[in-house]
């Protein structure tokens, strides 16, 4: 009967959802409720992500194809529905780490900060970066772009999967970024800034926030890093936007260092700084040896 066929399709759909949850990991179905008289009219899924974030996904009937009186193609409910909306109902804001408290490394951190400040007084480009608004938090953007992309897929299960995977990626990316920024502040006296909004006054809406981080190293170099929306999970999602040196660092030497770091296509700012420091020390050692034979 039609009712038995519908129950079978519903069971298949929910079995598919459970398999998807098991495959992704860190996802648990909290509840599901119909938005109409039956599941054919649409329903709302509430999912727990990573044990602390709740994602609400709303599914509704697809509009009928042009020239057709009914939606769907008659071979099952999954193709009659699409993702109508999605949102995180729990907090979406990650607080930026505070500057480290004074401790045994307080003097070293203060020296790095002084180096950074001194360079900013003589370099207009760095001064402009450091005049931006300091970051106090970073927020997962609305999921509207993910919903729009999910509608290009051929059934609701794939649409749900896409929204889930991308939302998990955004949360993990920002969580990892906050952890890296905390390390940068401890090791390199990092200052974190929000990228100024574009000409239309609107911040980045897709994927995540872009930020600029200014760091200093003991060798007299100050670096400005640009963090892309996918930083620190994607190779090449962070790059050196500016680099300045005092105490004998010529533009040519800085350019060679910058190119060497960029070639590594680092995932995050901590990796960039570690590669940079390693290159500085390696090249300084080689230059020292060469000087011995001059």
C-alpha atoms as a PDB file:
ATOM      1  CA  UNK A   1       0.000   0.000   0.000  1.00  0.00           C
ATOM      2  CA  UNK A   2       1.004   3.650  -0.299  1.00  0.00           C
ATOM      3  CA  UNK A   3       1.259   3.974   3.481  1.00  0.00           C
ATOM      4  CA  UNK A   4       3.563   0.946   3.743  1.00  0.00           C
ATOM      5  CA  UNK A   5       5.750   2.300   0.954  1.00  0.00           C
ATOM      6  CA  UNK A   6       5.970   5.662   2.702  1.00  0.00           C
ATOM      7  CA  UNK A   7       6.954   4.033   6.003  1.00  0.00           C
ATOM      8  CA  UNK A   8       9.620   2.062   4.198  1.00  0.00           C
ATOM      9  CA  UNK A   9      11.033   5.214   2.599  1.00  0.00           C
ATOM     10  CA  UNK A  10      11.053   6.974   5.971  1.00  0.00           C
ATOM     11  CA  UNK A  11      12.904   4.066   7.575  1.00  0.00           C
ATOM     12  CA  UNK A  12      15.471   4.101   4.779  1.00  0.00           C
ATOM     13  CA  UNK A  13      15.974   7.833   5.190  1.00  0.00           C
ATOM     14  CA  UNK A  14      16.561   7.651   8.951  1.00  0.00           C
ATOM     15  CA  UNK A  15      18.837   4.620   8.542  1.00  0.00           C
ATOM     16  CA  UNK A  16      20.854   6.669   6.075  1.00  0.00           C
ATOM     17  CA  UNK A  17      21.021   9.539   8.556  1.00  0.00           C
ATOM     18  CA  UNK A  18      22.293   7.267  11.320  1.00  0.00           C
ATOM     19  CA  UNK A  19      24.984   5.872   9.022  1.00  0.00           C
ATOM     20  CA  UNK A  20      25.995   9.439   8.148  1.00  0.00           C
ATOM     21  CA  UNK A  21      26.293  10.368  11.833  1.00  0.00           C
ATOM     22  CA  UNK A  22      28.482   7.352  12.507  1.00  0.00           C
ATOM     23  CA  UNK A  23      30.681   8.118   9.508  1.00  0.00           C
ATOM     24  CA  UNK A  24      31.258  11.785  10.353  1.00  0.00           C
ATOM     25  CA  UNK A  25      31.945  11.341  14.065  1.00  0.00           C
ATOM     26  CA  UNK A  26      31.249  14.025  16.654  1.00  0.00           C
ATOM     27  CA  UNK A  27      27.604  14.249  15.560  1.00  0.00           C
ATOM     28  CA  UNK A  28      24.513  13.050  17.412  1.00  0.00           C
ATOM     29  CA  UNK A  29      20.822  13.319  16.476  1.00  0.00           C
ATOM     30  CA  UNK A  30      18.973  15.058  19.312  1.00  0.00           C
ATOM     31  CA  UNK A  31      15.486  15.273  17.837  1.00  0.00           C
ATOM     32  CA  UNK A  32      13.410  15.263  14.674  1.00  0.00           C
ATOM     33  CA  UNK A  33       9.922  16.721  14.257  1.00  0.00           C
ATOM     34  CA  UNK A  34       7.566  17.133  11.327  1.00  0.00           C
ATOM     35  CA  UNK A  35       6.626  20.663  10.335  1.00  0.00           C
ATOM     36  CA  UNK A  36       3.300  19.614   8.780  1.00  0.00           C
ATOM     37  CA  UNK A  37       0.738  16.847   9.007  1.00  0.00           C
ATOM     38  CA  UNK A  38       3.344  14.267   7.978  1.00  0.00           C
ATOM     39  CA  UNK A  39       7.039  14.005   7.117  1.00  0.00           C
ATOM     40  CA  UNK A  40       6.291  14.672   3.442  1.00  0.00           C
ATOM     41  CA  UNK A  41       5.673  18.324   4.309  1.00  0.00           C
ATOM     42  CA  UNK A  42       9.112  18.716   5.846  1.00  0.00           C
ATOM     43  CA  UNK A  43      10.763  18.376   9.221  1.00  0.00           C
ATOM     44  CA  UNK A  44      13.351  19.881  11.533  1.00  0.00           C
ATOM     45  CA  UNK A  45      16.502  18.032  12.648  1.00  0.00           C
ATOM     46  CA  UNK A  46      18.409  19.060  15.760  1.00  0.00           C
ATOM     47  CA  UNK A  47      21.966  17.731  15.880  1.00  0.00           C
ATOM     48  CA  UNK A  48      24.678  17.922  18.524  1.00  0.00           C
ATOM     49  CA  UNK A  49      28.090  18.730  17.050  1.00  0.00           C
ATOM     50  CA  UNK A  50      31.321  18.002  18.906  1.00  0.00           C
ATOM     51  CA  UNK A  51      29.484  17.704  22.207  1.00  0.00           C
ATOM     52  CA  UNK A  52      28.650  21.409  22.572  1.00  0.00           C
ATOM     53  CA  UNK A  53      27.164  22.987  19.435  1.00  0.00           C
ATOM     54  CA  UNK A  54      23.536  22.415  18.363  1.00  0.00           C
ATOM     55  CA  UNK A  55      22.767  22.645  14.655  1.00  0.00           C
ATOM     56  CA  UNK A  56      19.171  23.005  13.462  1.00  0.00           C
ATOM     57  CA  UNK A  57      18.485  21.908   9.875  1.00  0.00           C
ATOM     58  CA  UNK A  58      15.079  22.567   8.317  1.00  0.00           C
ATOM     59  CA  UNK A  59      13.926  20.485   5.351  1.00  0.00           C
ATOM     60  CA  UNK A  60      10.942  21.352   3.183  1.00  0.00           C
ATOM     61  CA  UNK A  61       9.344  20.205  -0.042  1.00  0.00           C
ATOM     62  CA  UNK A  62      11.090  21.290  -3.187  1.00  0.00           C
ATOM     63  CA  UNK A  63       9.075  23.639  -5.352  1.00  0.00           C
ATOM     64  CA  UNK A  64       7.416  21.745  -8.246  1.00  0.00           C
ATOM     65  CA  UNK A  65       9.416  21.667 -11.486  1.00  0.00           C
ATOM     66  CA  UNK A  66       8.378  24.146 -14.143  1.00  0.00           C
ATOM     67  CA  UNK A  67       5.313  22.853 -15.969  1.00  0.00           C
ATOM     68  CA  UNK A  68       4.583  20.218 -13.323  1.00  0.00           C
ATOM     69  CA  UNK A  69       1.674  20.219 -10.909  1.00  0.00           C
ATOM     70  CA  UNK A  70       3.499  18.207  -8.248  1.00  0.00           C
ATOM     71  CA  UNK A  71       6.993  18.285  -6.789  1.00  0.00           C
ATOM     72  CA  UNK A  72       9.345  15.319  -6.792  1.00  0.00           C
ATOM     73  CA  UNK A  73       9.751  12.618  -9.331  1.00  0.00           C
ATOM     74  CA  UNK A  74       7.813   9.838  -7.625  1.00  0.00           C
ATOM     75  CA  UNK A  75      10.722   7.626  -6.595  1.00  0.00           C
ATOM     76  CA  UNK A  76      10.936   8.533  -2.905  1.00  0.00           C
ATOM     77  CA  UNK A  77      10.641  11.233  -0.310  1.00  0.00           C
ATOM     78  CA  UNK A  78      14.348  12.002  -0.196  1.00  0.00           C
ATOM     79  CA  UNK A  79      14.199  13.713  -3.581  1.00  0.00           C
ATOM     80  CA  UNK A  80      11.022  15.609  -2.680  1.00  0.00           C
ATOM     81  CA  UNK A  81      12.783  17.526   0.089  1.00  0.00           C
ATOM     82  CA  UNK A  82      15.657  19.975   0.207  1.00  0.00           C
ATOM     83  CA  UNK A  83      17.468  21.899   2.920  1.00  0.00           C
ATOM     84  CA  UNK A  84      15.413  25.028   3.503  1.00  0.00           C
ATOM     85  CA  UNK A  85      17.531  26.518   6.282  1.00  0.00           C
ATOM     86  CA  UNK A  86      20.248  25.809   8.838  1.00  0.00           C
ATOM     87  CA  UNK A  87      21.531  27.620  11.921  1.00  0.00           C
ATOM     88  CA  UNK A  88      23.558  27.060  15.053  1.00  0.00           C
ATOM     89  CA  UNK A  89      21.215  27.588  18.003  1.00  0.00           C
ATOM     90  CA  UNK A  90      24.027  27.630  20.563  1.00  0.00           C
ATOM     91  CA  UNK A  91      26.715  30.298  20.912  1.00  0.00           C
ATOM     92  CA  UNK A  92      28.731  30.936  17.753  1.00  0.00           C
ATOM     93  CA  UNK A  93      31.358  33.270  19.230  1.00  0.00           C
ATOM     94  CA  UNK A  94      34.906  32.220  20.148  1.00  0.00           C
ATOM     95  CA  UNK A  95      36.698  34.560  22.567  1.00  0.00           C
ATOM     96  CA  UNK A  96      40.209  35.614  21.630  1.00  0.00           C
ATOM     97  CA  UNK A  97      42.931  34.728  24.164  1.00  0.00           C
ATOM     98  CA  UNK A  98      44.049  37.524  26.473  1.00  0.00           C
ATOM     99  CA  UNK A  99      47.675  38.663  26.492  1.00  0.00           C
ATOM    100  CA  UNK A 100      49.753  36.364  28.720  1.00  0.00           C
ATOM    101  CA  UNK A 101      50.174  37.396  32.341  1.00  0.00           C
ATOM    102  CA  UNK A 102      53.616  38.447  33.501  1.00  0.00           C
ATOM    103  CA  UNK A 103      55.707  35.428  34.457  1.00  0.00           C
ATOM    104  CA  UNK A 104      59.251  34.193  34.007  1.00  0.00           C
ATOM    105  CA  UNK A 105      59.076  35.063  30.305  1.00  0.00           C
ATOM    106  CA  UNK A 106      57.536  38.464  30.909  1.00  0.00           C
ATOM    107  CA  UNK A 107      60.754  40.356  30.196  1.00  0.00           C
ATOM    108  CA  UNK A 108      61.326  38.536  26.908  1.00  0.00           C
ATOM    109  CA  UNK A 109      57.732  39.195  25.837  1.00  0.00           C
ATOM    110  CA  UNK A 110      58.101  42.867  26.736  1.00  0.00           C
ATOM    111  CA  UNK A 111      61.254  43.115  24.604  1.00  0.00           C
ATOM    112  CA  UNK A 112      59.460  41.617  21.611  1.00  0.00           C
ATOM    113  CA  UNK A 113      56.562  44.039  22.088  1.00  0.00           C
ATOM    114  CA  UNK A 114      59.029  46.935  22.259  1.00  0.00           C
ATOM    115  CA  UNK A 115      60.659  45.805  19.014  1.00  0.00           C
ATOM    116  CA  UNK A 116      57.240  45.684  17.364  1.00  0.00           C
ATOM    117  CA  UNK A 117      56.344  49.153  18.667  1.00  0.00           C
ATOM    118  CA  UNK A 118      59.650  50.670  17.536  1.00  0.00           C
ATOM    119  CA  UNK A 119      59.217  49.365  14.003  1.00  0.00           C
ATOM    120  CA  UNK A 120      55.627  50.664  13.853  1.00  0.00           C
ATOM    121  CA  UNK A 121      56.869  54.191  14.638  1.00  0.00           C
ATOM    122  CA  UNK A 122      59.020  54.264  11.507  1.00  0.00           C
ATOM    123  CA  UNK A 123      57.000  52.100   9.113  1.00  0.00           C
ATOM    124  CA  UNK A 124      53.681  53.454   7.869  1.00  0.00           C
ATOM    125  CA  UNK A 125      52.407  50.123   6.520  1.00  0.00           C
ATOM    126  CA  UNK A 126      52.860  48.359   9.858  1.00  0.00           C
ATOM    127  CA  UNK A 127      51.439  51.360  11.723  1.00  0.00           C
ATOM    128  CA  UNK A 128      48.311  51.138   9.530  1.00  0.00           C
ATOM    129  CA  UNK A 129      47.888  47.435  10.340  1.00  0.00           C
ATOM    130  CA  UNK A 130      48.289  48.054  14.066  1.00  0.00           C
ATOM    131  CA  UNK A 131      45.748  50.892  13.922  1.00  0.00           C
ATOM    132  CA  UNK A 132      42.990  48.391  13.069  1.00  0.00           C
ATOM    133  CA  UNK A 133      40.539  47.174  15.682  1.00  0.00           C
ATOM    134  CA  UNK A 134      42.079  44.581  18.036  1.00  0.00           C
ATOM    135  CA  UNK A 135      40.263  41.233  17.883  1.00  0.00           C
ATOM    136  CA  UNK A 136      38.340  40.293  21.013  1.00  0.00           C
ATOM    137  CA  UNK A 137      36.276  37.477  19.488  1.00  0.00           C
ATOM    138  CA  UNK A 138      35.591  35.606  16.270  1.00  0.00           C
ATOM    139  CA  UNK A 139      32.193  34.344  15.150  1.00  0.00           C
ATOM    140  CA  UNK A 140      30.985  31.477  12.978  1.00  0.00           C
ATOM    141  CA  UNK A 141      29.184  33.271  10.116  1.00  0.00           C
ATOM    142  CA  UNK A 142      25.574  32.498   9.150  1.00  0.00           C
ATOM    143  CA  UNK A 143      25.136  29.245   7.225  1.00  0.00           C
ATOM    144  CA  UNK A 144      23.054  30.731   4.405  1.00  0.00           C
ATOM    145  CA  UNK A 145      25.779  30.134   1.813  1.00  0.00           C
ATOM    146  CA  UNK A 146      25.938  26.436   2.771  1.00  0.00           C
ATOM    147  CA  UNK A 147      22.157  26.121   2.433  1.00  0.00           C
ATOM    148  CA  UNK A 148      22.294  27.674  -1.039  1.00  0.00           C
ATOM    149  CA  UNK A 149      25.036  25.268  -2.162  1.00  0.00           C
ATOM    150  CA  UNK A 150      23.204  22.259  -0.687  1.00  0.00           C
ATOM    151  CA  UNK A 151      20.234  22.929  -2.966  1.00  0.00           C
ATOM    152  CA  UNK A 152      22.403  22.194  -5.998  1.00  0.00           C
ATOM    153  CA  UNK A 153      22.696  18.548  -4.845  1.00  0.00           C
ATOM    154  CA  UNK A 154      20.276  15.913  -6.078  1.00  0.00           C
ATOM    155  CA  UNK A 155      18.753  14.756  -2.785  1.00  0.00           C
ATOM    156  CA  UNK A 156      18.246  15.897   0.802  1.00  0.00           C
ATOM    157  CA  UNK A 157      20.662  13.375   2.323  1.00  0.00           C
ATOM    158  CA  UNK A 158      23.532  14.812   0.302  1.00  0.00           C
ATOM    159  CA  UNK A 159      22.373  18.317   1.168  1.00  0.00           C
ATOM    160  CA  UNK A 160      22.365  17.512   4.878  1.00  0.00           C
ATOM    161  CA  UNK A 161      25.780  15.894   4.594  1.00  0.00           C
ATOM    162  CA  UNK A 162      27.205  18.960   2.866  1.00  0.00           C
ATOM    163  CA  UNK A 163      25.844  21.389   5.485  1.00  0.00           C
ATOM    164  CA  UNK A 164      27.068  19.146   8.299  1.00  0.00           C
ATOM    165  CA  UNK A 165      30.586  18.651   6.959  1.00  0.00           C
ATOM    166  CA  UNK A 166      31.088  22.346   6.178  1.00  0.00           C
ATOM    167  CA  UNK A 167      29.660  23.507   9.526  1.00  0.00           C
ATOM    168  CA  UNK A 168      31.929  21.095  11.392  1.00  0.00           C
ATOM    169  CA  UNK A 169      34.841  22.427   9.366  1.00  0.00           C
ATOM    170  CA  UNK A 170      34.058  26.027  10.312  1.00  0.00           C
ATOM    171  CA  UNK A 171      33.759  25.226  14.009  1.00  0.00           C
ATOM    172  CA  UNK A 172      36.962  23.179  14.065  1.00  0.00           C
ATOM    173  CA  UNK A 173      38.802  25.855  12.103  1.00  0.00           C
ATOM    174  CA  UNK A 174      37.921  28.658  14.521  1.00  0.00           C
ATOM    175  CA  UNK A 175      38.581  26.478  17.553  1.00  0.00           C
ATOM    176  CA  UNK A 176      42.031  25.595  16.202  1.00  0.00           C
ATOM    177  CA  UNK A 177      42.714  29.211  15.295  1.00  0.00           C
ATOM    178  CA  UNK A 178      42.048  30.467  18.823  1.00  0.00           C
ATOM    179  CA  UNK A 179      44.464  27.840  20.168  1.00  0.00           C
ATOM    180  CA  UNK A 180      47.156  28.948  17.698  1.00  0.00           C
ATOM    181  CA  UNK A 181      46.670  32.632  18.486  1.00  0.00           C
ATOM    182  CA  UNK A 182      47.156  31.860  22.156  1.00  0.00           C
ATOM    183  CA  UNK A 183      50.529  30.242  21.352  1.00  0.00           C
ATOM    184  CA  UNK A 184      51.527  33.206  19.198  1.00  0.00           C
ATOM    185  CA  UNK A 185      50.848  35.643  22.022  1.00  0.00           C
ATOM    186  CA  UNK A 186      52.985  33.636  24.404  1.00  0.00           C
ATOM    187  CA  UNK A 187      55.905  33.013  22.015  1.00  0.00           C
ATOM    188  CA  UNK A 188      55.969  36.106  19.801  1.00  0.00           C
ATOM    189  CA  UNK A 189      54.030  38.828  21.689  1.00  0.00           C
ATOM    190  CA  UNK A 190      51.425  38.622  18.912  1.00  0.00           C
ATOM    191  CA  UNK A 191      48.844  41.363  18.404  1.00  0.00           C
ATOM    192  CA  UNK A 192      45.638  40.241  16.641  1.00  0.00           C
ATOM    193  CA  UNK A 193      43.475  42.553  14.548  1.00  0.00           C
ATOM    194  CA  UNK A 194      40.188  42.280  12.677  1.00  0.00           C
ATOM    195  CA  UNK A 195      40.466  42.965   8.965  1.00  0.00           C
ATOM    196  CA  UNK A 196      38.707  46.225   8.185  1.00  0.00           C
ATOM    197  CA  UNK A 197      35.333  45.770   6.469  1.00  0.00           C
ATOM    198  CA  UNK A 198      35.209  46.247   2.714  1.00  0.00           C
ATOM    199  CA  UNK A 199      33.918  49.271   0.861  1.00  0.00           C
ATOM    200  CA  UNK A 200      30.327  48.150   1.486  1.00  0.00           C
ATOM    201  CA  UNK A 201      30.970  48.057   5.253  1.00  0.00           C
ATOM    202  CA  UNK A 202      30.134  44.370   5.484  1.00  0.00           C
ATOM    203  CA  UNK A 203      32.520  41.799   6.979  1.00  0.00           C
ATOM    204  CA  UNK A 204      33.334  38.486   5.335  1.00  0.00           C
ATOM    205  CA  UNK A 205      30.193  36.329   5.360  1.00  0.00           C
ATOM    206  CA  UNK A 206      31.426  33.081   3.875  1.00  0.00           C
ATOM    207  CA  UNK A 207      33.558  30.453   5.617  1.00  0.00           C
ATOM    208  CA  UNK A 208      34.934  32.489   8.471  1.00  0.00           C
ATOM    209  CA  UNK A 209      36.701  35.664   9.477  1.00  0.00           C
ATOM    210  CA  UNK A 210      39.934  37.052   8.097  1.00  0.00           C
ATOM    211  CA  UNK A 211      42.399  38.467  10.594  1.00  0.00           C
ATOM    212  CA  UNK A 212      45.822  40.064  10.646  1.00  0.00           C
ATOM    213  CA  UNK A 213      48.441  39.113  13.259  1.00  0.00           C
ATOM    214  CA  UNK A 214      51.624  41.034  14.012  1.00  0.00           C
ATOM    215  CA  UNK A 215      54.477  39.048  15.612  1.00  0.00           C
ATOM    216  CA  UNK A 216      58.082  39.770  16.561  1.00  0.00           C
ATOM    217  CA  UNK A 217      61.132  37.509  16.887  1.00  0.00           C
ATOM    218  CA  UNK A 218      64.330  37.999  18.863  1.00  0.00           C
ATOM    219  CA  UNK A 219      66.392  38.448  15.710  1.00  0.00           C
ATOM    220  CA  UNK A 220      64.874  41.921  15.180  1.00  0.00           C
ATOM    221  CA  UNK A 221      62.199  41.008  12.647  1.00  0.00           C
ATOM    222  CA  UNK A 222      58.529  41.981  12.853  1.00  0.00           C
ATOM    223  CA  UNK A 223      56.041  40.079  10.686  1.00  0.00           C
ATOM    224  CA  UNK A 224      52.417  40.723   9.728  1.00  0.00           C
ATOM    225  CA  UNK A 225      50.465  37.564   8.878  1.00  0.00           C
ATOM    226  CA  UNK A 226      47.168  37.463   6.992  1.00  0.00           C
ATOM    227  CA  UNK A 227      44.862  34.643   8.131  1.00  0.00           C
ATOM    228  CA  UNK A 228      42.336  33.489   5.530  1.00  0.00           C
ATOM    229  CA  UNK A 229      38.867  32.140   6.266  1.00  0.00           C
ATOM    230  CA  UNK A 230      40.077  28.498   6.325  1.00  0.00           C
ATOM    231  CA  UNK A 231      43.120  29.094   8.524  1.00  0.00           C
ATOM    232  CA  UNK A 232      44.576  26.974  10.106  1.00  0.00           C
ATOM    233  CA  UNK A 233      43.105  23.859   8.447  1.00  0.00           C
ATOM    234  CA  UNK A 234      44.008  24.451   4.793  1.00  0.00           C
ATOM    235  CA  UNK A 235      47.551  24.620   3.344  1.00  0.00           C
ATOM    236  CA  UNK A 236      48.326  28.143   2.169  1.00  0.00           C
ATOM    237  CA  UNK A 237      45.504  29.715   4.208  1.00  0.00           C
ATOM    238  CA  UNK A 238      47.988  32.042   5.957  1.00  0.00           C
ATOM    239  CA  UNK A 239      50.658  34.170   4.345  1.00  0.00           C
ATOM    240  CA  UNK A 240      53.131  36.913   5.223  1.00  0.00           C
ATOM    241  CA  UNK A 241      51.636  40.246   4.201  1.00  0.00           C
ATOM    242  CA  UNK A 242      54.451  42.447   5.526  1.00  0.00           C
ATOM    243  CA  UNK A 243      57.937  41.893   6.985  1.00  0.00           C
ATOM    244  CA  UNK A 244      60.295  44.431   8.537  1.00  0.00           C
ATOM    245  CA  UNK A 245      63.706  44.127  10.129  1.00  0.00           C
ATOM    246  CA  UNK A 246      66.092  46.226  12.186  1.00  0.00           C
ATOM    247  CA  UNK A 247      69.784  45.751  12.875  1.00  0.00           C
ATOM    248  CA  UNK A 248      71.092  44.958   9.408  1.00  0.00           C
ATOM    249  CA  UNK A 249      68.135  43.217   7.770  1.00  0.00           C
ATOM    250  CA  UNK A 250      68.057  44.507   4.197  1.00  0.00           C
ATOM    251  CA  UNK A 251      64.980  44.301   1.982  1.00  0.00           C
ATOM    252  CA  UNK A 252      66.797  41.722  -0.135  1.00  0.00           C
ATOM    253  CA  UNK A 253      67.506  39.414   2.832  1.00  0.00           C
ATOM    254  CA  UNK A 254      63.949  39.782   4.090  1.00  0.00           C
ATOM    255  CA  UNK A 255      62.601  38.991   0.618  1.00  0.00           C
ATOM    256  CA  UNK A 256      64.591  35.748   0.472  1.00  0.00           C
ATOM    257  CA  UNK A 257      63.245  34.719   3.887  1.00  0.00           C
ATOM    258  CA  UNK A 258      59.686  35.577   2.910  1.00  0.00           C
ATOM    259  CA  UNK A 259      59.874  33.548  -0.304  1.00  0.00           C
ATOM    260  CA  UNK A 260      61.303  30.535   1.546  1.00  0.00           C
ATOM    261  CA  UNK A 261      58.408  30.591   4.021  1.00  0.00           C
ATOM    262  CA  UNK A 262      55.722  31.120   1.364  1.00  0.00           C
ATOM    263  CA  UNK A 263      56.958  28.083  -0.581  1.00  0.00           C
ATOM    264  CA  UNK A 264      56.081  25.870   2.390  1.00  0.00           C
ATOM    265  CA  UNK A 265      52.325  26.675   2.111  1.00  0.00           C
ATOM    266  CA  UNK A 266      51.836  26.529   5.862  1.00  0.00           C
ATOM    267  CA  UNK A 267      48.472  25.680   7.392  1.00  0.00           C
ATOM    268  CA  UNK A 268      48.581  28.028  10.362  1.00  0.00           C
ATOM    269  CA  UNK A 269      50.398  31.049  11.807  1.00  0.00           C
ATOM    270  CA  UNK A 270      52.335  28.976  14.361  1.00  0.00           C
ATOM    271  CA  UNK A 271      53.826  26.888  11.552  1.00  0.00           C
ATOM    272  CA  UNK A 272      54.707  30.058   9.623  1.00  0.00           C
ATOM    273  CA  UNK A 273      56.575  31.515  12.583  1.00  0.00           C
ATOM    274  CA  UNK A 274      58.379  28.242  13.348  1.00  0.00           C
ATOM    275  CA  UNK A 275      59.507  27.950   9.710  1.00  0.00           C
ATOM    276  CA  UNK A 276      60.561  31.603   9.696  1.00  0.00           C
ATOM    277  CA  UNK A 277      62.651  31.333  12.873  1.00  0.00           C
ATOM    278  CA  UNK A 278      64.239  28.118  11.591  1.00  0.00           C
ATOM    279  CA  UNK A 279      65.153  29.798   8.283  1.00  0.00           C
ATOM    280  CA  UNK A 280      66.573  32.868  10.065  1.00  0.00           C
ATOM    281  CA  UNK A 281      68.826  30.778  12.268  1.00  0.00           C
ATOM    282  CA  UNK A 282      69.902  28.437   9.461  1.00  0.00           C
ATOM    283  CA  UNK A 283      70.808  31.299   7.132  1.00  0.00           C
ATOM    284  CA  UNK A 284      72.508  33.310   9.893  1.00  0.00           C
ATOM    285  CA  UNK A 285      74.644  30.274  10.715  1.00  0.00           C
ATOM    286  CA  UNK A 286      75.576  29.796   7.039  1.00  0.00           C
ATOM    287  CA  UNK A 287      76.422  33.488   6.659  1.00  0.00           C
ATOM    288  CA  UNK A 288      78.574  33.304   9.794  1.00  0.00           C
ATOM    289  CA  UNK A 289      80.543  30.377   8.419  1.00  0.00           C
ATOM    290  CA  UNK A 290      81.044  32.145   5.101  1.00  0.00           C
ATOM    291  CA  UNK A 291      82.401  35.210   6.918  1.00  0.00           C
ATOM    292  CA  UNK A 292      85.050  33.092   8.622  1.00  0.00           C
ATOM    293  CA  UNK A 293      86.687  32.354   5.254  1.00  0.00           C
ATOM    294  CA  UNK A 294      86.603  35.908   3.953  1.00  0.00           C
END
